[in-house]
Amino acid sequence: MTAAVGNPVFEVVSLKKSFGGLVVTNDVSLSMAAGDRVALIGPNGAGKTTFVNLVTGTLAPSSGEVRLGGEVITGLDASARVKRGLVRSFQVTRLFQDMTAAEHLGLAVLQREGRSGRIFGNFLTMPDVMQEVEHRLETLRLTALMHRKVREIAYGQQRLLEIAIALALKPKVLLLDEPAAGVPQSDVGLIEQALNELPADLAVLMIEHDMDLVFRFAKKVVVLAAGAVIFDGAPGDATRDPRVREAYLGSYADAGRVA
Amino acid sequence: MAVDVSSRDMGAMRRRRRRSLMRDVVGVGVIVLAAAIGYFAFPDNLALLTRIIAVALLVLSLDLVTGYCGVATLGHAALFGSGAYAAGILSAHFGINDPLLMTLAGLIGGALAGLLSGLVMLRAHGLPQLVLSIALIHLFHELANKMSSFTGGSDGLSGIAPDPIFGRFEFDLFGNTAYVFAVVMLLVVFVLLRILVRSPFGMLCRGLKEDPLRIRAMGASPKRAIVKMYGISGAVAGLGGALNAISTQVVGLDTLSFTQSAEALVMLALGGTGSLFGALAGTVAFMMFQDYVSSVNPFHWLTMVGALLIAVVLFAPKGIYGTVAAFLEKRREGRP
Amino acid sequence: MQTIFSIGIDALAYGMILFVISIGLSVTMGLMRVVNLAHGAFAMIGGYVASYISRDLGLGYAPAILAAVVATIVIAVPIERFLYRRIYGAPELTQVLMTIGITFCIIGLANYLMGPTLKTIPLSDVLQQPVDLGFRSISAHRLFAIFCGLAVALCLWLAIEKTGFGIRLRASVDNAAMASALGVRTEIIYAVSFAVAVGLAAFGGVVGAELLPVEPYYALRYLVTFLVVVSVGGAGSIGGTLLACLLLGAVDTTGRYLLPEFGEFFFYLAVIAIICVFPNGLMKGAK
Ligand SMILES: Nc1ncnc2c1ncn2[C@@H]1O[C@H](COP(=O)(O)OP(=O)(O)O)[C@@H](O)[C@H]1O
Ligand SMILES: [Mg+2]
């Protein structure tokens, strides 16, 4: 459906999923090249999170195919997809309450390097790991929270930590599920700054409700409604598209946010 | 300003690491001290103390999968019993009586049983998984029962005659050597496990217990981690089994029983899951209590264990160690 | 031929007994999501009460059944109120510990009050007679057990499919939070289902005493079997439970007849194999 310029690094072909009789993903296709910035939007319950769950292997699709760098990964386990470079963040933060920020990042770095199975040593004493951890925290201005447990960290900063973990896995394709969801308005700027500083060659698909953020971030918008793609094009055209207006105005009282 | 916060945090981290290191030292100290007190307080009952240590290894091993990985199991004695039979069979049937080789056999036997259990347990979750664990322990039990030419069946495996350790320290009638052997083994295992739970793998498992989906999203395979932990856990339980075989010179079917598995879980819950100290405290408290009650009134033993369990769930869900640790933590935070 | 027929009848009777005892466990597990390891203990209490009424007091089989069901419910309801309610929604490990604690207590008390020996429940005269089917005669008790199983299955099916209580029960099983938001008082549903489940367990404990003899370790000895039935059948499914009971009854009985030496071994092996292939229960299919 979407023709990405250059070699697509990430392709989804005719993905379908139904829960019993409810079709939540209806023939969705998508293609992204390195460096793409795509926003996936749509009213609540449109199936955006389900789409991410399907492509990352958290849920099994009813039919369809997912390709990463040309390789079909539809049958692979979620963890194997991450190893190949397809990484996601969660709509609601999933972090370990009793672990520190440094421990989360250390674990991600060790995992990426295949060292998370080591049964001796402590990464706090591994200079290479610690250097990277410190660097990544610094980039997201989280250095001060390095040795704080997650339960002591404000939600906005937990969202940043989620992004940091995803980046520490050195993804080729990053799927961000509402990175600013639940963040107080005063902290949204921090998230946006982090988004702007994402590596340039990374392909990023972001789900987001805040249209201002979408306009500034994305070069392309895909609109999902009731599981199907109803629009795919430039952000500016999206708000003028009658089907998009219909989807939002028909089922979503807060029309002001689209306009 | 930011630098300030950060340096305060670095301090906090250093303090935390120092405290953790200190706990290692204190832990080793407490074990040595408790062992010495036990030796002088119960000189006629060293056999009981040795058995407590063997069971403590089983409970530590259970803590690895239940406390650190979140797998509830009622079949963990399969690992302990396999270690015991491996060590016992080596001596009784193959005439290899070197206690260190027997210990090694126990470790390997336990690890293999652990890997097998882990692979089976992975197949299901929730109630079916629990049922798998119960079916596994019964299967092991039946197998040992039926292969009586090898295992002695319900009469138990006898004819185990360990040589002196290093050819010098003979296993005496009073159980002195066995006790010292047991204490040394426990210390070595304890230190190694402290290292394990702080290692990257230990951290991975802690994360796995809290949120397997997050762990998968980091690219780690929960299944592989659980099987690996089961293998390690089996090695530890196998050591306990071997110790039991060497010190008592018999192996009974009860080492491979549902009851032993359930009791291990009770001990772990009593002490507190997810901490090595909890596992040790629970084992000692339970087995001392058992020894006392069964000498007073064996009839009520099961009723008391049941009541104890209910009380723990209702009033001390973190167990003995967890409750004390939380109390101390609160006091420490209360101080400026 | 002879053997096959008697294996078949025994397997069927055994399967039906398993069904009567386990179906309550299955429904409560599906409904309350509690891993209840004490279910067998309630069946055992039923057996003890019946034995006392019918053997020690000589009051006959039918009053014994009735008394067993009533007494077990009377004992179980406070346990539900004060202990089970504390563990609804708790982690699995907590539920295991609590319910195994209850089981241990009941075993210990049974041992203390009734002694360690087997307790028989004398059958009424009618049930002791063989019934002549023309070509074969079979024990009336076996027939009675099969009849009880079918009757329980039918009554439960009617109650769940055709009554208002059944509708609310199904709603609570599907989504307890939603059901209570819609005004269903889930704690009452829980309490009633628990009482019914325990009553059925006691009933099964009495009727099945010939096959599963009553003694203090009953609660642990057959626990695995009941739990296996639920996990193989899928918690909350009547059809699945019935199927699982018939299947396991057949495996177990055949094993005991043909390979008495290795019966239990193959039983547990079969259990592990079935769960590994159908981790979500037979009716939900392999996944
Ligand atoms: N596991 C599930 N079972 C049944 N329905 C589900 C499940 N997960 C999501 N859904 C349904 O799928 C639809 C899409 O959900 P979701 O992907 O979370 O929407 P979005 O992220 O766009 O808000 C919703 O109607 C939701 O109720
Ligand atoms: Mg969503």
mmCIF file of N, CA and C in Angstrom, chain B residues 66 72-74 119-120 123-132 134-136 138-139 142-143 146 258-259 262-263 265-266 269 273 299-300 302-310 312-315, chain C residues 29 35 37 82-83 86-87 92-94 96-98 100-102 104-105 107-109 111-112 116 217 220 223-224 227-228 230-231 235 260-262 264-265 268-269 271-272 275-277 279 287:
data_model
loop_
_atom_site.group_PDB
_atom_site.id
_atom_site.type_symbol
_atom_site.label_atom_id
_atom_site.label_comp_id
_atom_site.label_asym_id
_atom_site.label_seq_id
_atom_site.Cartn_x
_atom_site.Cartn_y
_atom_site.Cartn_z
ATOM 1 N N THR B 66 11.358 -20.723 42.116
ATOM 2 C CA THR B 66 10.111 -20.132 42.596
ATOM 3 C C THR B 66 10.306 -18.663 42.978
ATOM 4 N N ALA B 72 5.804 -21.686 40.289
ATOM 5 C CA ALA B 72 5.333 -22.421 41.464
ATOM 6 C C ALA B 72 5.384 -23.909 41.161
ATOM 7 N N THR B 73 6.035 -24.673 42.017
ATOM 8 C CA THR B 73 6.155 -26.107 41.758
ATOM 9 C C THR B 73 5.965 -26.920 43.030
ATOM 10 N N LEU B 74 5.299 -28.034 42.886
ATOM 11 C CA LEU B 74 5.132 -28.974 44.002
ATOM 12 C C LEU B 74 5.885 -30.259 43.706
ATOM 13 N N LEU B 119 12.181 -28.374 31.088
ATOM 14 C CA LEU B 119 11.619 -28.496 29.740
ATOM 15 C C LEU B 119 10.143 -28.876 29.794
ATOM 16 N N VAL B 120 9.790 -29.763 30.722
ATOM 17 C CA VAL B 120 8.390 -30.173 30.829
ATOM 18 C C VAL B 120 7.537 -29.025 31.383
ATOM 19 N N ARG B 123 5.919 -26.198 29.296
ATOM 20 C CA ARG B 123 4.851 -26.447 28.335
ATOM 21 C C ARG B 123 3.532 -25.822 28.739
ATOM 22 N N ALA B 124 3.367 -25.502 30.020
ATOM 23 C CA ALA B 124 2.068 -24.981 30.449
ATOM 24 C C ALA B 124 2.259 -23.865 31.468
ATOM 25 N N HIS B 125 1.158 -23.212 31.777
ATOM 26 C CA HIS B 125 1.184 -22.145 32.785
ATOM 27 C C HIS B 125 0.043 -22.331 33.754
ATOM 28 N N GLY B 126 0.166 -21.717 34.922
ATOM 29 C CA GLY B 126 -0.934 -21.741 35.878
ATOM 30 C C GLY B 126 -1.195 -23.145 36.411
ATOM 31 N N LEU B 127 -2.479 -23.463 36.560
ATOM 32 C CA LEU B 127 -2.828 -24.756 37.146
ATOM 33 C C LEU B 127 -2.225 -25.938 36.390
ATOM 34 N N PRO B 128 -2.334 -25.992 35.053
ATOM 35 C CA PRO B 128 -1.743 -27.142 34.360
ATOM 36 C C PRO B 128 -0.255 -27.282 34.663
ATOM 37 N N GLN B 129 0.436 -26.160 34.832
ATOM 38 C CA GLN B 129 1.859 -26.238 35.142
ATOM 39 C C GLN B 129 2.084 -26.865 36.519
ATOM 40 N N LEU B 130 1.242 -26.455 37.458
ATOM 41 C CA LEU B 130 1.332 -27.021 38.801
ATOM 42 C C LEU B 130 1.076 -28.532 38.755
ATOM 43 N N VAL B 131 0.082 -28.920 37.966
ATOM 44 C CA VAL B 131 -0.231 -30.343 37.838
ATOM 45 C C VAL B 131 0.943 -31.088 37.202
ATOM 46 N N LEU B 132 1.583 -30.451 36.222
ATOM 47 C CA LEU B 132 2.771 -31.075 35.624
ATOM 48 C C LEU B 132 3.816 -31.349 36.695
ATOM 49 N N ILE B 134 3.377 -31.849 39.864
ATOM 50 C CA ILE B 134 2.959 -32.962 40.730
ATOM 51 C C ILE B 134 3.104 -34.286 39.991
ATOM 52 N N ALA B 135 2.708 -34.305 38.722
ATOM 53 C CA ALA B 135 2.816 -35.543 37.942
ATOM 54 C C ALA B 135 4.282 -35.948 37.812
ATOM 55 N N LEU B 136 5.168 -34.954 37.641
ATOM 56 C CA LEU B 136 6.592 -35.258 37.500
ATOM 57 C C LEU B 136 7.130 -35.948 38.747
ATOM 58 N N HIS B 138 5.553 -37.626 41.005
ATOM 59 C CA HIS B 138 5.004 -38.982 41.115
ATOM 60 C C HIS B 138 5.656 -39.915 40.104
ATOM 61 N N LEU B 139 5.935 -39.393 38.928
ATOM 62 C CA LEU B 139 6.572 -40.207 37.893
ATOM 63 C C LEU B 139 7.973 -40.638 38.343
ATOM 64 N N GLU B 142 7.571 -43.233 41.107
ATOM 65 C CA GLU B 142 7.186 -44.542 40.599
ATOM 66 C C GLU B 142 8.350 -45.226 39.895
ATOM 67 N N LEU B 143 9.094 -44.443 39.161
ATOM 68 C CA LEU B 143 10.237 -44.988 38.432
ATOM 69 C C LEU B 143 11.243 -45.584 39.418
ATOM 70 N N LYS B 146 9.877 -48.757 40.942
ATOM 71 C CA LYS B 146 9.807 -49.942 40.088
ATOM 72 C C LYS B 146 11.185 -50.475 39.691
ATOM 73 N N PHE B 258 6.270 -36.452 46.894
ATOM 74 C CA PHE B 258 5.437 -35.258 46.892
ATOM 75 C C PHE B 258 5.541 -34.537 48.235
ATOM 76 N N THR B 259 5.514 -35.306 49.317
ATOM 77 C CA THR B 259 5.580 -34.700 50.647
ATOM 78 C C THR B 259 6.840 -33.855 50.805
ATOM 79 N N ALA B 262 6.405 -30.688 48.852
ATOM 80 C CA ALA B 262 5.485 -29.743 49.475
ATOM 81 C C ALA B 262 6.129 -29.118 50.707
ATOM 82 N N GLU B 263 6.842 -29.947 51.482
ATOM 83 C CA GLU B 263 7.495 -29.398 52.676
ATOM 84 C C GLU B 263 8.536 -28.355 52.290
ATOM 85 N N LEU B 265 8.454 -26.387 49.817
ATOM 86 C CA LEU B 265 7.736 -25.154 49.470
ATOM 87 C C LEU B 265 7.258 -24.443 50.740
ATOM 88 N N VAL B 266 6.802 -25.224 51.694
ATOM 89 C CA VAL B 266 6.370 -24.642 52.965
ATOM 90 C C VAL B 266 7.536 -23.919 53.639
ATOM 91 N N ALA B 269 8.268 -20.676 51.870
ATOM 92 C CA ALA B 269 7.267 -19.652 52.162
ATOM 93 C C ALA B 269 7.430 -19.137 53.579
ATOM 94 N N THR B 273 10.191 -15.983 50.137
ATOM 95 C CA THR B 273 10.697 -16.308 48.808
ATOM 96 C C THR B 273 11.560 -15.171 48.267
ATOM 97 N N PHE B 299 1.330 -36.890 66.359
ATOM 98 C CA PHE B 299 -0.026 -36.984 65.838
ATOM 99 C C PHE B 299 -0.492 -35.682 65.207
ATOM 100 N N HIS B 300 -0.062 -34.579 65.787
ATOM 101 C CA HIS B 300 -0.585 -33.290 65.346
ATOM 102 C C HIS B 300 0.320 -32.573 64.365
ATOM 103 N N LEU B 302 0.907 -32.745 61.134
ATOM 104 C CA LEU B 302 0.348 -32.231 59.889
ATOM 105 C C LEU B 302 -0.617 -31.065 60.147
ATOM 106 N N THR B 303 -1.419 -31.193 61.192
ATOM 107 C CA THR B 303 -2.337 -30.111 61.542
ATOM 108 C C THR B 303 -1.575 -28.824 61.816
ATOM 109 N N MET B 304 -0.463 -28.963 62.532
ATOM 110 C CA MET B 304 0.309 -27.764 62.874
ATOM 111 C C MET B 304 0.950 -27.152 61.645
ATOM 112 N N VAL B 305 1.492 -27.988 60.765
ATOM 113 C CA VAL B 305 2.083 -27.438 59.544
ATOM 114 C C VAL B 305 1.015 -26.685 58.758
ATOM 115 N N GLY B 306 -0.166 -27.295 58.673
ATOM 116 C CA GLY B 306 -1.258 -26.645 57.947
ATOM 117 C C GLY B 306 -1.606 -25.306 58.567
ATOM 118 N N ALA B 307 -1.755 -25.288 59.883
ATOM 119 C CA ALA B 307 -2.106 -24.044 60.564
ATOM 120 C C ALA B 307 -1.006 -23.005 60.380
ATOM 121 N N LEU B 308 0.232 -23.479 60.442
ATOM 122 C CA LEU B 308 1.368 -22.579 60.252
ATOM 123 C C LEU B 308 1.316 -21.923 58.869
ATOM 124 N N LEU B 309 1.027 -22.744 57.861
ATOM 125 C CA LEU B 309 0.952 -22.234 56.494
ATOM 126 C C LEU B 309 -0.125 -21.167 56.363
ATOM 127 N N ILE B 310 -1.308 -21.486 56.920
ATOM 128 C CA ILE B 310 -2.407 -20.523 56.834
ATOM 129 C C ILE B 310 -1.999 -19.226 57.525
ATOM 130 N N VAL B 312 1.009 -18.053 57.990
ATOM 131 C CA VAL B 312 2.009 -17.323 57.206
ATOM 132 C C VAL B 312 1.323 -16.531 56.087
ATOM 133 N N VAL B 313 0.400 -17.194 55.384
ATOM 134 C CA VAL B 313 -0.279 -16.508 54.278
ATOM 135 C C VAL B 313 -1.062 -15.303 54.799
ATOM 136 N N LEU B 314 -1.711 -15.467 55.935
ATOM 137 C CA LEU B 314 -2.563 -14.393 56.428
ATOM 138 C C LEU B 314 -1.767 -13.265 57.073
ATOM 139 N N PHE B 315 -0.742 -13.638 57.841
ATOM 140 C CA PHE B 315 -0.123 -12.610 58.679
ATOM 141 C C PHE B 315 1.304 -12.254 58.292
ATOM 142 N N MET C 29 -12.724 -23.156 39.889
ATOM 143 C CA MET C 29 -11.443 -22.664 39.372
ATOM 144 C C MET C 29 -11.650 -21.745 38.181
ATOM 145 N N VAL C 35 -6.563 -21.642 42.647
ATOM 146 C CA VAL C 35 -6.018 -22.990 42.596
ATOM 147 C C VAL C 35 -6.371 -23.636 43.927
ATOM 148 N N LEU C 37 -6.373 -26.543 46.179
ATOM 149 C CA LEU C 37 -5.824 -27.872 46.413
ATOM 150 C C LEU C 37 -6.582 -28.602 47.510
ATOM 151 N N PHE C 82 -13.802 -17.031 55.473
ATOM 152 C CA PHE C 82 -12.681 -16.460 56.224
ATOM 153 C C PHE C 82 -11.323 -16.728 55.602
ATOM 154 N N LEU C 83 -11.196 -17.799 54.822
ATOM 155 C CA LEU C 83 -9.868 -18.080 54.270
ATOM 156 C C LEU C 83 -9.801 -17.871 52.759
ATOM 157 N N ARG C 86 -9.681 -14.389 51.223
ATOM 158 C CA ARG C 86 -8.438 -13.644 51.355
ATOM 159 C C ARG C 86 -7.509 -13.886 50.177
ATOM 160 N N ILE C 87 -7.732 -14.940 49.422
ATOM 161 C CA ILE C 87 -6.762 -15.279 48.377
ATOM 162 C C ILE C 87 -7.319 -15.150 46.970
ATOM 163 N N GLU C 92 -0.504 -17.132 42.397
ATOM 164 C CA GLU C 92 -0.727 -18.576 42.439
ATOM 165 C C GLU C 92 -0.055 -19.236 43.643
ATOM 166 N N LEU C 93 1.167 -18.795 43.933
ATOM 167 C CA LEU C 93 1.908 -19.410 45.030
ATOM 168 C C LEU C 93 1.157 -19.241 46.347
ATOM 169 N N THR C 94 0.610 -18.054 46.569
ATOM 170 C CA THR C 94 -0.156 -17.799 47.790
ATOM 171 C C THR C 94 -1.356 -18.730 47.876
ATOM 172 N N VAL C 96 -1.708 -21.635 46.445
ATOM 173 C CA VAL C 96 -1.228 -22.998 46.686
ATOM 174 C C VAL C 96 -0.938 -23.193 48.171
ATOM 175 N N LEU C 97 -0.242 -22.222 48.758
ATOM 176 C CA LEU C 97 0.142 -22.359 50.159
ATOM 177 C C LEU C 97 -1.077 -22.412 51.064
ATOM 178 N N MET C 98 -2.012 -21.491 50.839
ATOM 179 C CA MET C 98 -3.199 -21.442 51.686
ATOM 180 C C MET C 98 -4.007 -22.733 51.572
ATOM 181 N N ILE C 100 -3.139 -25.678 50.447
ATOM 182 C CA ILE C 100 -2.471 -26.899 50.897
ATOM 183 C C ILE C 100 -2.394 -26.881 52.426
ATOM 184 N N GLY C 101 -2.322 -25.684 53.006
ATOM 185 C CA GLY C 101 -2.378 -25.565 54.465
ATOM 186 C C GLY C 101 -3.712 -26.083 54.985
ATOM 187 N N ILE C 102 -4.794 -25.689 54.320
ATOM 188 C CA ILE C 102 -6.122 -26.167 54.720
ATOM 189 C C ILE C 102 -6.189 -27.688 54.598
ATOM 190 N N PHE C 104 -3.703 -29.880 54.747
ATOM 191 C CA PHE C 104 -2.920 -30.506 55.820
ATOM 192 C C PHE C 104 -3.708 -30.510 57.120
ATOM 193 N N CYS C 105 -4.329 -29.389 57.430
ATOM 194 C CA CYS C 105 -5.110 -29.292 58.666
ATOM 195 C C CYS C 105 -6.217 -30.339 58.683
ATOM 196 N N ILE C 107 -6.444 -33.117 56.981
ATOM 197 C CA ILE C 107 -5.891 -34.469 57.093
ATOM 198 C C ILE C 107 -5.508 -34.768 58.540
ATOM 199 N N GLY C 108 -4.808 -33.813 59.150
ATOM 200 C CA GLY C 108 -4.371 -34.004 60.530
ATOM 201 C C GLY C 108 -5.553 -34.215 61.455
ATOM 202 N N LEU C 109 -6.588 -33.399 61.278
ATOM 203 C CA LEU C 109 -7.757 -33.509 62.148
ATOM 204 C C LEU C 109 -8.503 -34.815 61.899
ATOM 205 N N ASN C 111 -7.251 -37.572 60.883
ATOM 206 C CA ASN C 111 -6.436 -38.613 61.480
ATOM 207 C C ASN C 111 -6.671 -38.673 62.989
ATOM 208 N N TYR C 112 -6.773 -37.511 63.581
ATOM 209 C CA TYR C 112 -6.944 -37.420 65.030
ATOM 210 C C TYR C 112 -8.336 -37.885 65.453
ATOM 211 N N PRO C 116 -6.394 -43.611 61.691
ATOM 212 C CA PRO C 116 -5.730 -43.752 60.386
ATOM 213 C C PRO C 116 -6.333 -44.853 59.508
ATOM 214 N N TYR C 217 -5.352 -39.822 54.199
ATOM 215 C CA TYR C 217 -4.532 -39.279 53.109
ATOM 216 C C TYR C 217 -5.272 -39.205 51.774
ATOM 217 N N LEU C 220 -4.814 -36.027 49.776
ATOM 218 C CA LEU C 220 -3.622 -35.828 48.955
ATOM 219 C C LEU C 220 -3.511 -36.902 47.874
ATOM 220 N N LEU C 223 -5.817 -36.046 45.067
ATOM 221 C CA LEU C 223 -5.754 -34.642 44.661
ATOM 222 C C LEU C 223 -5.256 -34.498 43.231
ATOM 223 N N VAL C 224 -4.135 -35.220 42.947
ATOM 224 C CA VAL C 224 -3.552 -35.129 41.613
ATOM 225 C C VAL C 224 -4.596 -35.472 40.562
ATOM 226 N N LEU C 227 -7.060 -32.688 40.088
ATOM 227 C CA LEU C 227 -6.434 -31.541 39.425
ATOM 228 C C LEU C 227 -6.155 -31.843 37.959
ATOM 229 N N VAL C 228 -5.742 -33.093 37.715
ATOM 230 C CA VAL C 228 -5.475 -33.492 36.339
ATOM 231 C C VAL C 228 -6.741 -33.365 35.512
ATOM 232 N N VAL C 230 -9.204 -31.391 35.913
ATOM 233 C CA VAL C 230 -9.516 -29.996 35.623
ATOM 234 C C VAL C 230 -8.567 -29.422 34.582
ATOM 235 N N SER C 231 -7.267 -29.724 34.714
ATOM 236 C CA SER C 231 -6.371 -29.114 33.730
ATOM 237 C C SER C 231 -6.529 -29.740 32.362
ATOM 238 N N ALA C 235 -10.461 -25.547 32.907
ATOM 239 C CA ALA C 235 -11.259 -25.074 34.035
ATOM 240 C C ALA C 235 -12.533 -24.392 33.553
ATOM 241 N N PRO C 260 -0.827 -53.995 36.014
ATOM 242 C CA PRO C 260 -0.999 -53.566 37.405
ATOM 243 C C PRO C 260 0.308 -53.069 38.012
ATOM 244 N N GLU C 261 1.435 -53.628 37.539
ATOM 245 C CA GLU C 261 2.729 -53.231 38.083
ATOM 246 C C GLU C 261 3.068 -51.767 37.753
ATOM 247 N N PHE C 262 2.737 -51.389 36.520
ATOM 248 C CA PHE C 262 3.183 -50.077 36.064
ATOM 249 C C PHE C 262 2.031 -49.106 35.850
ATOM 250 N N GLU C 264 0.380 -46.889 37.668
ATOM 251 C CA GLU C 264 0.528 -45.490 38.048
ATOM 252 C C GLU C 264 1.546 -44.784 37.183
ATOM 253 N N PHE C 265 2.615 -45.517 36.873
ATOM 254 C CA PHE C 265 3.658 -44.921 36.060
ATOM 255 C C PHE C 265 3.085 -44.422 34.729
ATOM 256 N N TYR C 268 0.731 -41.304 35.085
ATOM 257 C CA TYR C 268 1.392 -39.991 35.172
ATOM 258 C C TYR C 268 2.063 -39.616 33.859
ATOM 259 N N LEU C 269 2.597 -40.630 33.184
ATOM 260 C CA LEU C 269 3.205 -40.357 31.891
ATOM 261 C C LEU C 269 2.146 -39.812 30.925
ATOM 262 N N VAL C 271 -0.590 -38.283 31.739
ATOM 263 C CA VAL C 271 -0.959 -36.939 32.177
ATOM 264 C C VAL C 271 0.020 -35.904 31.626
ATOM 265 N N ILE C 272 1.307 -36.194 31.792
ATOM 266 C CA ILE C 272 2.317 -35.243 31.321
ATOM 267 C C ILE C 272 2.195 -35.064 29.810
ATOM 268 N N ILE C 275 -0.968 -32.959 28.933
ATOM 269 C CA ILE C 275 -0.844 -31.524 29.237
ATOM 270 C C ILE C 275 0.169 -30.866 28.304
ATOM 271 N N CYS C 276 1.252 -31.584 28.004
ATOM 272 C CA CYS C 276 2.244 -30.985 27.108
ATOM 273 C C CYS C 276 1.645 -30.714 25.732
ATOM 274 N N VAL C 277 0.757 -31.595 25.288
ATOM 275 C CA VAL C 277 0.176 -31.395 23.959
ATOM 276 C C VAL C 277 -0.990 -30.407 24.011
ATOM 277 N N PRO C 279 -1.850 -27.758 26.466
ATOM 278 C CA PRO C 279 -1.608 -27.019 27.718
ATOM 279 C C PRO C 279 -2.814 -26.212 28.182
ATOM 280 N N LYS C 287 -2.107 -25.490 21.319
ATOM 281 C CA LYS C 287 -1.741 -24.105 21.021
ATOM 282 C C LYS C 287 -0.233 -23.965 20.954
#
